[in-house]
C-alpha cells in the first residue's frame, strides 16, 4: 500500500517543523509519516548523506509520494537535486511540493511531458542554488558594510534574548518537556532544540547582539 511521506530539512532557528507539516496538511495532503533532518545544510550535504535523508531511501517504495515544502528542502546544489529527483523517479516514487503543488512523476511516457518535467526540475534546482549564492553575496555585503562602519558583523539576529535563553536552559535543568518550554517562552521547538544542542554557541550568539 502506497504512503505519503513528508520530508523536512530544518536548518535554522527560524524554521519550524510543525509549521511545515501544518502548511502541508492545510494544502489538503494526508501525511502518513514525517521524516526530518535538523541543523543540516542543504548546500554541504546531499539527501543521501543526511541521517534521516539516508533512511528515506530505505523507507520509500514504488508508488509512494515524497512530499516536501519546496525543492530546496532536498538540497541547494543544482547537480545534487536533479540527480536526487531522477533517482527517486527511477525508484517509482512521485515527488510533490506543497508550494505550487509541483508533481514529478517518472511514469510519464509522453516525450513532450517528459521534456516539460525535466525542464522544471532543472529550473527549480538551479533556483535553489541561485538563492544560496544571493544569500552569500548579501552576507558578504553586510560584512563589508560593517567593516566600513568600524563595527563587527553579528550574523543573523536570534529569535531569543538572554533572558529567554536562560529560561530554556533552566527548563531543561529541571526536566521540563520541550512543549512546556515552548509554552513558557513562545519559542519554536527547533529554536529550543538548537539551544539544548549547543548552549555555549547560543550564548555567544546572544552576546554578539547584546
CSV table of C-alpha atoms in Angstrom, one decimal:
chain,number,residue,atom,x,y,z
A,1,UNK,CA,0.0,0.0,0.0
A,2,UNK,CA,1.4,3.4,-1.0
A,3,UNK,CA,2.0,6.1,1.5
A,4,UNK,CA,2.7,9.8,1.6
A,5,UNK,CA,5.9,10.7,3.4
A,6,UNK,CA,6.7,14.3,4.3
A,7,UNK,CA,10.4,15.1,4.4
A,8,UNK,CA,11.6,18.3,6.1
A,9,UNK,CA,15.1,19.7,6.3
A,10,UNK,CA,15.1,22.2,9.2
A,11,UNK,CA,18.4,24.1,9.1
A,12,UNK,CA,17.9,27.3,11.1
A,13,UNK,CA,16.4,28.5,14.3
A,14,UNK,CA,13.7,30.4,12.4
A,15,UNK,CA,12.5,27.3,10.5
A,16,UNK,CA,9.9,25.2,12.2
A,17,UNK,CA,9.0,21.6,11.5
A,18,UNK,CA,5.4,21.9,13.0
A,19,UNK,CA,4.8,24.9,10.7
A,20,UNK,CA,5.9,23.0,7.6
A,21,UNK,CA,3.7,20.0,8.4
A,22,UNK,CA,0.7,22.2,9.2
A,23,UNK,CA,1.2,24.0,5.9
A,24,UNK,CA,1.2,20.7,4.0
A,25,UNK,CA,-2.0,19.5,5.8
A,26,UNK,CA,-3.7,22.8,5.2
A,27,UNK,CA,-3.0,22.3,1.5
A,28,UNK,CA,-5.0,19.1,1.6
A,29,UNK,CA,-2.3,16.5,2.0
A,30,UNK,CA,-2.9,13.5,4.3
A,31,UNK,CA,0.5,12.6,5.6
A,32,UNK,CA,1.3,9.1,6.7
A,33,UNK,CA,4.8,9.6,8.0
A,34,UNK,CA,7.1,12.6,8.8
A,35,UNK,CA,10.9,12.3,8.4
A,36,UNK,CA,13.1,15.3,9.2
A,37,UNK,CA,16.7,16.3,9.4
A,38,UNK,CA,17.7,19.1,11.9
A,39,UNK,CA,20.6,21.5,11.7
A,40,UNK,CA,21.6,20.2,8.3
A,41,UNK,CA,22.9,22.4,5.5
A,42,UNK,CA,21.4,21.8,2.0
A,43,UNK,CA,24.5,23.3,0.5
A,44,UNK,CA,27.0,20.9,2.0
A,45,UNK,CA,25.1,17.7,2.1
A,46,UNK,CA,23.2,15.5,-0.4
A,47,UNK,CA,20.0,14.0,0.7
A,48,UNK,CA,21.6,10.5,0.9
A,49,UNK,CA,24.3,11.9,3.2
A,50,UNK,CA,21.9,13.1,5.9
A,51,UNK,CA,20.9,10.8,8.8
A,52,UNK,CA,17.2,10.8,8.0
A,53,UNK,CA,17.6,11.6,4.3
A,54,UNK,CA,19.5,8.3,4.0
A,55,UNK,CA,16.7,6.5,5.8
A,56,UNK,CA,14.2,7.8,3.3
A,57,UNK,CA,15.7,5.7,0.6
A,58,UNK,CA,15.2,2.6,2.7
A,59,UNK,CA,11.6,3.6,3.5
A,60,UNK,CA,10.3,4.7,0.1
A,61,UNK,CA,8.7,2.2,-2.3
A,62,UNK,CA,7.4,2.4,-5.8
A,63,UNK,CA,4.1,4.2,-5.8
A,64,UNK,CA,4.9,6.2,-2.7
A,65,UNK,CA,4.7,10.0,-2.6
A,66,UNK,CA,7.6,12.0,-1.2
A,67,UNK,CA,6.2,15.4,-0.2
A,68,UNK,CA,8.4,18.4,0.5
A,69,UNK,CA,7.6,22.0,1.2
A,70,UNK,CA,9.8,23.1,-1.7
A,71,UNK,CA,12.6,21.6,-3.8
A,72,UNK,CA,15.3,23.4,-1.7
A,73,UNK,CA,14.4,21.0,1.2
A,74,UNK,CA,16.1,18.3,-0.9
A,75,UNK,CA,19.2,20.4,-1.4
A,76,UNK,CA,20.7,23.6,-2.6
A,77,UNK,CA,23.1,22.3,-5.2
A,78,UNK,CA,21.8,22.1,-8.8
A,79,UNK,CA,23.5,18.8,-9.7
A,80,UNK,CA,22.7,17.1,-6.4
A,81,UNK,CA,19.0,18.0,-6.5
A,82,UNK,CA,18.5,17.0,-10.2
A,83,UNK,CA,20.3,13.7,-9.6
A,84,UNK,CA,18.2,13.0,-6.4
A,85,UNK,CA,14.9,13.6,-8.1
A,86,UNK,CA,15.8,11.5,-11.1
A,87,UNK,CA,16.9,8.6,-8.8
A,88,UNK,CA,13.6,8.9,-6.9
A,89,UNK,CA,11.6,8.8,-10.1
A,90,UNK,CA,13.5,5.7,-11.3
A,91,UNK,CA,12.5,4.1,-8.0
A,92,UNK,CA,8.9,4.8,-8.9
A,93,UNK,CA,8.5,7.5,-6.2
A,94,UNK,CA,6.4,10.5,-7.0
A,95,UNK,CA,7.9,13.8,-5.8
A,96,UNK,CA,5.5,16.6,-4.9
A,97,UNK,CA,5.9,20.1,-3.4
A,98,UNK,CA,3.5,21.8,-1.1
A,99,UNK,CA,4.2,25.2,-2.7
A,100,UNK,CA,2.6,25.4,-6.1
A,101,UNK,CA,1.7,21.7,-6.0
A,102,UNK,CA,4.5,20.7,-8.4
A,103,UNK,CA,4.5,16.9,-9.3
A,104,UNK,CA,7.5,15.0,-10.7
A,105,UNK,CA,6.4,11.5,-11.8
A,106,UNK,CA,8.8,9.1,-13.5
A,107,UNK,CA,5.9,7.1,-15.0
A,108,UNK,CA,5.3,9.7,-17.7
A,109,UNK,CA,6.0,8.2,-21.1
A,110,UNK,CA,5.0,11.1,-23.4
A,111,UNK,CA,8.2,12.7,-24.6
A,112,UNK,CA,6.8,16.3,-24.6
A,113,UNK,CA,5.6,15.8,-21.0
A,114,UNK,CA,9.0,14.4,-20.1
A,115,UNK,CA,10.7,17.4,-21.6
A,116,UNK,CA,8.5,19.8,-19.6
A,117,UNK,CA,9.0,17.9,-16.4
A,118,UNK,CA,12.8,17.7,-16.8
A,119,UNK,CA,12.9,21.4,-17.6
A,120,UNK,CA,11.0,22.2,-14.5
A,121,UNK,CA,13.4,20.0,-12.4
A,122,UNK,CA,16.4,21.8,-13.9
A,123,UNK,CA,14.9,25.3,-13.4
A,124,UNK,CA,13.8,24.7,-9.8
A,125,UNK,CA,17.1,23.1,-8.8
A,126,UNK,CA,19.0,26.0,-10.4
A,127,UNK,CA,16.8,28.4,-8.5
A,128,UNK,CA,17.6,26.7,-5.2
A,129,UNK,CA,21.3,27.1,-5.8
A,130,UNK,CA,20.9,30.7,-7.0
A,131,UNK,CA,19.1,31.6,-3.8
A,132,UNK,CA,22.1,30.4,-1.8
A,133,UNK,CA,24.5,32.4,-3.9
A,134,UNK,CA,22.4,35.5,-3.4
A,135,UNK,CA,22.3,35.0,0.3
A,136,UNK,CA,26.1,34.6,0.4
A,137,UNK,CA,26.5,37.7,-1.6
A,138,UNK,CA,24.2,39.6,0.8
A,139,UNK,CA,26.2,38.4,3.8
A,140,UNK,CA,29.4,39.5,2.3
A,141,UNK,CA,28.0,42.9,1.6
A,142,UNK,CA,26.8,43.1,5.2
A,143,UNK,CA,30.2,42.2,6.5
A,144,UNK,CA,31.9,44.7,4.2
A,145,UNK,CA,29.4,47.4,5.3
A,146,UNK,CA,30.0,46.6,9.0
A,147,UNK,CA,33.8,46.9,8.5
A,148,UNK,CA,33.3,50.2,6.7
A,149,UNK,CA,31.4,51.5,9.8
A,150,UNK,CA,34.1,50.1,12.1
A,151,UNK,CA,31.7,47.5,13.6
A,152,UNK,CA,31.7,43.8,13.6
A,153,UNK,CA,29.2,41.8,11.6
A,154,UNK,CA,27.0,40.0,14.0
A,155,UNK,CA,25.3,37.5,11.7
A,156,UNK,CA,21.5,36.7,11.8
A,157,UNK,CA,19.7,38.0,14.9
A,158,UNK,CA,18.4,35.2,17.1
A,159,UNK,CA,14.8,34.7,17.9
A,160,UNK,CA,15.5,34.9,21.6
A,161,UNK,CA,17.3,37.2,24.1
A,162,UNK,CA,19.5,36.4,27.0
A,163,UNK,CA,16.6,36.1,29.5
A,164,UNK,CA,14.7,33.7,27.2
A,165,UNK,CA,17.8,31.7,26.6
A,166,UNK,CA,18.3,31.2,30.3
A,167,UNK,CA,14.7,30.2,30.7
A,168,UNK,CA,15.2,27.5,28.2
A,169,UNK,CA,18.3,26.2,29.9
A,170,UNK,CA,16.7,26.4,33.4
A,171,UNK,CA,13.7,24.4,32.0
A,172,UNK,CA,15.9,21.6,30.8
A,173,UNK,CA,17.8,21.7,34.1
A,174,UNK,CA,14.5,20.8,36.0
A,175,UNK,CA,13.5,18.2,33.3
A,176,UNK,CA,10.7,20.3,31.7
A,177,UNK,CA,9.5,18.9,28.4
A,178,UNK,CA,10.1,20.8,25.2
A,179,UNK,CA,6.4,21.5,24.7
A,180,UNK,CA,6.3,23.0,28.2
A,181,UNK,CA,9.3,25.2,27.4
A,182,UNK,CA,7.7,26.3,24.1
A,183,UNK,CA,4.6,27.4,26.0
A,184,UNK,CA,6.6,29.3,28.6
A,185,UNK,CA,8.9,31.1,26.2
A,186,UNK,CA,6.9,31.3,23.0
A,187,UNK,CA,10.0,29.9,21.1
A,188,UNK,CA,9.7,27.3,18.3
A,189,UNK,CA,10.6,23.7,19.0
A,190,UNK,CA,13.6,24.0,16.7
A,191,UNK,CA,15.0,27.1,18.5
A,192,UNK,CA,14.7,25.2,21.8
A,193,UNK,CA,16.4,22.1,20.4
A,194,UNK,CA,19.2,24.2,18.9
A,195,UNK,CA,19.8,25.8,22.3
A,196,UNK,CA,19.9,22.4,24.0
A,197,UNK,CA,22.3,21.0,21.4
A,198,UNK,CA,24.8,23.9,21.8
A,199,UNK,CA,24.1,26.2,24.8
A,200,UNK,CA,27.5,27.8,24.7
A,201,UNK,CA,27.0,28.7,21.0
A,202,UNK,CA,23.6,30.1,21.8
A,203,UNK,CA,25.2,32.3,24.5
A,204,UNK,CA,27.8,33.5,22.1
A,205,UNK,CA,25.1,34.5,19.5
A,206,UNK,CA,23.1,36.4,22.2
A,207,UNK,CA,26.3,38.0,23.4
A,208,UNK,CA,27.0,39.4,19.9
A,209,UNK,CA,23.6,41.0,19.9
A,210,UNK,CA,23.9,42.4,23.4
